[in-house]
Amino acid sequence: MTSPQPLSNFWRLVSQKCNNFLLAGSSRPTCLKFVIDGFFVGLIRPDMLSSLLRYPNIFVWISHPTSGERCISLHPSLDTIEKRTSAVSHAMLDLRQSNTVKALKGWRDEDYGVYVGERKQLLMSIERSASSLLGIVRYGVHINGYFIQPSTQKLLNSHRSSNGGCNLTSCTGDASELLSKYDPSRVMMWLGVRSLNKPTWPGMIDNMAAGGLSVGMDVIECAIKECQEEASIPIEFFDSLKPVGRLSYIFEDERGNSLQISFLLVPMGKWRVSS
């Protein structure tokens, strides 16, 4: 019998890598809170401060209204979503041109939202690559795809007879219940390989499809968009795409702090069988 120890070690290493901000020796004890309109929205590393404080009409020191601790905030004159977005965008574009901030070398021309709570109230929009510089929470979607090896077609036909019909390429019903009927070794996951031109994690193995949740976009809309763009999956296969959980983690690297909440989805009502 194969020992589960190697797999356990693998997941332990993955969790530590993804959550390295929470480990001993990280910058966590020295990070400064980023506060907007009294709301705590990010964690800024000390080595990022000098870049931000070059813009005293945008980024300022304040005392937290309740704890009294020193924090970084936006200038009081930036009191609307539009003013904050415009001013911070100006600073990030200027820093990008200086070519001194690692995070901004992966510029995406895609805006993320900075929110109160879990996307409850928008405070401003910010260029995606600048999110780690300010240590704000980023939201995204991860879609896992799977298929059944062809030798399971007999069981599929049996399911078709007892459940009102399906064809050889798609089947309606509860996918999780149907999958439980199969030998796990016959259930195959779809994996993607990131382009070597990607500004982050080039050439790495990835989900079937995944992407960041741009400001103004909901979870399902984003998931369908990513499935079409990254995996060329027809939209009709995702009319019952549903969230099945979420994963949160905090990691730091040379780009800053990344606070990530990823919504996990699968197509619960339709699934494909390999031909």
Tab-separated table of C-alpha atoms in Angstrom:
chain	number	residue	atom	x	y	z
A	1	MET	CA	0.000	0.000	0.000
A	2	THR	CA	1.363	3.408	-0.965
A	3	SER	CA	2.093	5.705	1.935
A	4	PRO	CA	0.123	8.995	1.926
A	5	GLN	CA	3.116	10.772	3.452
A	6	PRO	CA	4.586	12.196	0.186
A	7	LEU	CA	1.219	13.729	-0.751
A	8	SER	CA	0.784	15.133	2.757
A	9	ASN	CA	4.225	16.697	2.548
A	10	PHE	CA	3.368	18.169	-0.846
A	11	TRP	CA	0.215	19.874	0.425
A	12	ARG	CA	2.067	21.132	3.494
A	13	LEU	CA	4.712	22.736	1.284
A	14	VAL	CA	2.060	24.249	-1.003
A	15	SER	CA	0.114	25.712	1.910
A	16	GLN	CA	3.277	27.172	3.405
A	17	LYS	CA	4.314	28.697	0.089
A	18	CYS	CA	0.894	30.257	-0.480
A	19	ASN	CA	0.582	31.465	3.107
A	20	ASN	CA	4.202	32.478	3.647
A	21	PHE	CA	3.103	35.879	4.964
A	22	LEU	CA	1.829	34.083	8.076
A	23	LEU	CA	5.096	32.244	8.740
A	24	ALA	CA	7.862	33.306	11.092
A	25	GLY	CA	10.376	35.578	9.401
A	26	SER	CA	7.874	37.323	7.123
A	27	SER	CA	7.359	41.092	7.010
A	28	ARG	CA	4.039	40.744	8.823
A	29	PRO	CA	5.129	42.327	12.158
A	30	THR	CA	6.471	45.428	10.401
A	31	CYS	CA	3.748	46.018	7.809
A	32	LEU	CA	1.657	49.163	7.986
A	33	LYS	CA	-2.091	49.279	7.655
A	34	PHE	CA	-3.495	51.018	4.598
A	35	VAL	CA	-6.665	52.857	5.585
A	36	ILE	CA	-9.213	54.612	3.361
A	37	ASP	CA	-12.054	56.649	4.841
A	38	GLY	CA	-11.489	54.911	8.184
A	39	PHE	CA	-11.622	51.393	6.706
A	40	PHE	CA	-8.653	49.018	6.892
A	41	VAL	CA	-8.102	47.840	3.300
A	42	GLY	CA	-4.472	46.744	2.939
A	43	LEU	CA	-1.086	45.878	4.418
A	44	ILE	CA	1.912	47.772	3.043
A	45	ARG	CA	5.443	46.476	3.463
A	46	PRO	CA	8.015	48.942	4.856
A	47	ASP	CA	10.208	48.607	1.759
A	48	MET	CA	7.329	49.933	-0.372
A	49	LEU	CA	6.830	53.101	1.678
A	50	SER	CA	9.493	55.284	0.089
A	51	SER	CA	7.902	54.831	-3.341
A	52	LEU	CA	4.452	55.828	-2.096
A	53	LEU	CA	5.520	58.775	0.053
A	54	ARG	CA	7.048	60.440	-3.000
A	55	TYR	CA	3.475	61.618	-3.584
A	56	PRO	CA	2.535	63.620	-0.441
A	57	ASN	CA	-0.639	64.921	-2.065
A	58	ILE	CA	-1.832	61.334	-2.448
A	59	PHE	CA	-0.338	59.117	0.295
A	60	VAL	CA	-0.110	60.454	3.856
A	61	TRP	CA	0.602	59.326	7.400
A	62	ILE	CA	-2.347	59.256	9.799
A	63	SER	CA	-3.128	58.011	13.293
A	64	HIS	CA	-5.737	55.263	13.279
A	65	PRO	CA	-9.025	56.740	14.583
A	66	THR	CA	-9.505	54.001	17.200
A	67	SER	CA	-6.133	52.395	17.968
A	68	GLY	CA	-3.944	55.460	17.474
A	69	GLU	CA	-1.324	53.451	15.546
A	70	ARG	CA	0.428	55.036	12.585
A	71	CYS	CA	-1.072	54.064	9.242
A	72	ILE	CA	-0.880	55.049	5.600
A	73	SER	CA	-3.952	56.637	4.063
A	74	LEU	CA	-4.987	58.843	1.166
A	75	HIS	CA	-4.962	62.626	1.340
A	76	PRO	CA	-8.192	63.991	2.897
A	77	SER	CA	-8.958	65.903	-0.299
A	78	LEU	CA	-9.431	62.565	-2.087
A	79	ASP	CA	-12.932	62.082	-0.744
A	80	THR	CA	-14.721	60.365	-3.649
A	81	ILE	CA	-14.243	57.145	-5.605
A	82	GLU	CA	-13.359	59.102	-8.724
A	83	LYS	CA	-10.786	61.343	-7.019
A	84	ARG	CA	-9.074	58.416	-5.286
A	85	THR	CA	-8.985	56.322	-8.438
A	86	SER	CA	-7.583	59.157	-10.544
A	87	ALA	CA	-4.922	60.222	-8.033
A	88	VAL	CA	-3.638	56.723	-7.263
A	89	SER	CA	-3.629	55.890	-10.974
A	90	HIS	CA	-1.450	58.956	-11.596
A	91	ALA	CA	1.039	57.828	-8.942
A	92	MET	CA	1.159	54.249	-10.223
A	93	LEU	CA	1.698	55.357	-13.827
A	94	ASP	CA	4.529	57.631	-12.725
A	95	LEU	CA	6.142	54.838	-10.700
A	96	ARG	CA	5.767	52.489	-13.638
A	97	GLN	CA	7.672	54.885	-15.874
A	98	SER	CA	10.457	55.114	-13.298
A	99	ASN	CA	10.936	51.341	-13.667
A	100	THR	CA	11.876	51.027	-9.994
A	101	VAL	CA	8.893	49.076	-8.649
A	102	LYS	CA	8.904	45.349	-9.395
A	103	ALA	CA	5.135	44.943	-9.043
A	104	LEU	CA	4.370	47.485	-11.761
A	105	LYS	CA	6.507	45.715	-14.351
A	106	GLY	CA	3.570	43.333	-14.724
A	107	TRP	CA	1.157	46.123	-15.718
A	108	ARG	CA	-2.154	44.667	-16.966
A	109	ASP	CA	-4.396	47.627	-17.890
A	110	GLU	CA	-7.053	45.939	-15.758
A	111	ASP	CA	-8.717	47.504	-12.729
A	112	TYR	CA	-9.375	45.786	-9.421
A	113	GLY	CA	-11.714	47.190	-6.812
A	114	VAL	CA	-10.709	48.271	-3.315
A	115	TYR	CA	-13.662	47.442	-1.099
A	116	VAL	CA	-15.082	47.658	2.386
A	117	GLY	CA	-15.549	44.081	3.560
A	118	GLU	CA	-16.049	41.382	0.961
A	119	ARG	CA	-16.931	43.547	-2.046
A	120	LYS	CA	-19.657	45.339	-0.092
A	121	GLN	CA	-18.720	48.940	-0.854
A	122	LEU	CA	-16.319	50.224	-3.498
A	123	LEU	CA	-13.798	52.797	-2.259
A	124	MET	CA	-11.709	53.112	-5.432
A	125	SER	CA	-10.351	51.193	-8.413
A	126	ILE	CA	-6.689	50.369	-8.888
A	127	GLU	CA	-4.491	48.862	-11.592
A	128	ARG	CA	-4.220	45.118	-10.978
A	129	SER	CA	-0.430	45.022	-10.768
A	130	ALA	CA	-0.452	47.743	-8.088
A	131	SER	CA	-2.624	45.685	-5.742
A	132	SER	CA	0.359	43.919	-4.142
A	133	LEU	CA	2.180	47.228	-3.705
A	134	LEU	CA	-0.675	48.421	-1.476
A	135	GLY	CA	-1.420	44.962	-0.077
A	136	ILE	CA	-5.141	45.067	-0.849
A	137	VAL	CA	-7.445	42.047	-1.048
A	138	ARG	CA	-7.720	40.646	-4.567
A	139	TYR	CA	-10.610	38.490	-5.744
A	140	GLY	CA	-10.518	35.867	-8.462
A	141	VAL	CA	-12.110	32.717	-9.849
A	142	HIS	CA	-10.638	29.250	-10.281
A	143	ILE	CA	-12.494	26.730	-12.458
A	144	ASN	CA	-11.624	23.049	-12.232
A	145	GLY	CA	-12.458	20.810	-15.184
A	146	TYR	CA	-12.504	17.027	-15.295
A	147	PHE	CA	-13.311	14.168	-17.637
A	148	ILE	CA	-13.924	10.442	-17.344
A	149	GLN	CA	-11.750	7.936	-19.167
A	150	PRO	CA	-13.601	6.284	-22.101
A	151	SER	CA	-13.765	2.871	-20.429
A	152	THR	CA	-16.462	4.232	-18.124
A	153	GLN	CA	-18.895	4.689	-21.011
A	154	LYS	CA	-20.844	1.612	-19.922
A	155	LEU	CA	-21.704	3.225	-16.604
A	156	LEU	CA	-22.556	6.453	-18.397
A	157	ASN	CA	-25.034	4.609	-20.620
A	158	SER	CA	-26.578	3.062	-17.518
A	159	HIS	CA	-26.961	6.494	-15.986
A	160	ARG	CA	-28.575	7.740	-19.204
A	161	SER	CA	-31.196	4.997	-19.090
A	162	SER	CA	-32.150	5.697	-15.491
A	163	ASN	CA	-32.134	9.501	-15.592
A	164	GLY	CA	-34.129	10.499	-18.628
A	165	GLY	CA	-31.385	10.719	-21.201
A	166	CYS	CA	-28.084	12.310	-22.033
A	167	ASN	CA	-25.631	12.040	-24.888
A	168	LEU	CA	-22.051	10.854	-25.028
A	169	THR	CA	-20.526	14.278	-24.606
A	170	SER	CA	-22.656	15.917	-21.953
A	171	CYS	CA	-24.959	14.834	-19.189
A	172	THR	CA	-27.422	16.689	-16.990
A	173	GLY	CA	-27.729	15.901	-13.318
A	174	ASP	CA	-25.624	16.251	-10.199
A	175	ALA	CA	-22.039	15.871	-11.395
A	176	SER	CA	-20.645	15.280	-7.917
A	177	GLU	CA	-23.087	12.413	-7.325
A	178	LEU	CA	-22.304	10.893	-10.707
A	179	LEU	CA	-18.555	11.119	-10.179
A	180	SER	CA	-18.849	9.194	-6.921
A	181	LYS	CA	-19.832	6.116	-8.966
A	182	TYR	CA	-16.438	5.968	-10.668
A	183	ASP	CA	-13.073	4.601	-9.714
A	184	PRO	CA	-11.161	7.785	-8.721
A	185	SER	CA	-8.237	6.702	-10.909
A	186	ARG	CA	-10.479	7.196	-13.965
A	187	VAL	CA	-11.461	10.765	-13.099
A	188	MET	CA	-8.960	13.046	-14.834
A	189	MET	CA	-8.376	16.737	-14.132
A	190	TRP	CA	-7.780	19.284	-16.852
A	191	LEU	CA	-4.619	21.307	-16.236
A	192	GLY	CA	-3.313	24.324	-18.072
A	193	VAL	CA	0.224	25.599	-18.562
A	194	ARG	CA	0.694	29.345	-18.297
A	195	SER	CA	2.236	31.174	-21.215
A	196	LEU	CA	5.936	31.952	-20.974
A	197	ASN	CA	4.998	35.579	-21.677
A	198	LYS	CA	2.859	35.925	-18.538
A	199	PRO	CA	4.150	38.636	-16.164
A	200	THR	CA	3.414	36.358	-13.181
A	201	TRP	CA	4.254	32.651	-12.805
A	202	PRO	CA	5.213	32.065	-16.491
A	203	GLY	CA	5.315	28.430	-17.583
A	204	MET	CA	3.687	27.148	-14.391
A	205	ILE	CA	0.859	24.591	-14.193
A	206	ASP	CA	-2.525	26.207	-13.599
A	207	ASN	CA	-6.245	25.493	-13.329
A	208	MET	CA	-8.270	24.738	-16.430
A	209	ALA	CA	-9.240	28.416	-16.313
A	210	ALA	CA	-8.753	31.186	-13.779
A	211	GLY	CA	-8.647	34.934	-13.595
A	212	GLY	CA	-8.929	38.043	-11.494
A	213	LEU	CA	-12.290	39.572	-10.674
A	214	SER	CA	-12.212	42.993	-12.327
A	215	VAL	CA	-14.155	45.844	-10.794
A	216	GLY	CA	-17.837	45.743	-11.760
A	217	MET	CA	-17.818	42.044	-12.698
A	218	ASP	CA	-19.619	39.305	-10.752
A	219	VAL	CA	-18.240	35.841	-10.029
A	220	ILE	CA	-20.210	33.832	-12.611
A	221	GLU	CA	-19.680	36.431	-15.333
A	222	CYS	CA	-15.938	36.359	-14.681
A	223	ALA	CA	-15.846	32.542	-14.643
A	224	ILE	CA	-17.592	32.248	-18.010
A	225	LYS	CA	-15.314	34.900	-19.506
A	226	GLU	CA	-12.175	33.088	-18.340
A	227	CYS	CA	-13.446	29.694	-19.534
A	228	GLN	CA	-14.044	31.074	-23.006
A	229	GLU	CA	-10.791	33.033	-23.212
A	230	GLU	CA	-8.425	30.510	-21.629
A	231	ALA	CA	-9.969	27.134	-22.446
A	232	SER	CA	-12.210	27.859	-25.487
A	233	ILE	CA	-15.153	26.195	-23.753
A	234	PRO	CA	-18.557	26.952	-25.361
A	235	ILE	CA	-20.851	29.028	-23.182
A	236	GLU	CA	-23.637	26.411	-23.276
A	237	PHE	CA	-21.571	24.148	-21.034
A	238	PHE	CA	-21.707	26.702	-18.233
A	239	ASP	CA	-25.385	27.507	-17.860
A	240	SER	CA	-25.265	25.742	-14.493
A	241	LEU	CA	-21.785	26.779	-13.377
A	242	LYS	CA	-21.883	27.135	-9.605
A	243	PRO	CA	-19.510	28.253	-6.840
A	244	VAL	CA	-18.526	25.308	-4.630
A	245	GLY	CA	-16.271	27.061	-2.151
A	246	ARG	CA	-13.486	29.558	-1.822
A	247	LEU	CA	-9.827	29.635	-0.909
A	248	SER	CA	-8.032	32.481	0.852
A	249	TYR	CA	-4.324	32.937	1.384
A	250	ILE	CA	-1.695	35.639	1.890
A	251	PHE	CA	1.754	35.491	0.368
A	252	GLU	CA	4.558	37.955	-0.109
A	253	ASP	CA	7.354	38.228	-2.623
A	254	GLU	CA	9.406	40.966	-4.253
A	255	ARG	CA	6.198	42.552	-5.589
A	256	GLY	CA	4.682	43.100	-2.145
A	257	ASN	CA	1.790	41.477	-0.272
A	258	SER	CA	-0.914	39.500	-2.063
A	259	LEU	CA	-4.098	38.933	-0.091
A	260	GLN	CA	-6.129	36.601	-2.279
A	261	ILE	CA	-9.698	35.296	-2.099
A	262	SER	CA	-10.433	32.849	-4.917
A	263	PHE	CA	-13.922	31.555	-5.666
A	264	LEU	CA	-13.895	27.897	-6.762
A	265	LEU	CA	-16.369	26.727	-9.395
A	266	VAL	CA	-17.350	23.603	-11.322
A	267	PRO	CA	-20.064	22.974	-13.965
A	268	MET	CA	-22.448	21.032	-11.718
A	269	GLY	CA	-25.087	20.286	-14.332
A	270	LYS	CA	-23.096	19.376	-17.440
A	271	TRP	CA	-19.883	17.513	-17.959
A	272	ARG	CA	-17.879	16.100	-20.800
A	273	VAL	CA	-16.546	12.639	-21.489
A	274	SER	CA	-13.266	12.210	-23.322
A	275	SER	CA	-13.670	10.718	-26.784
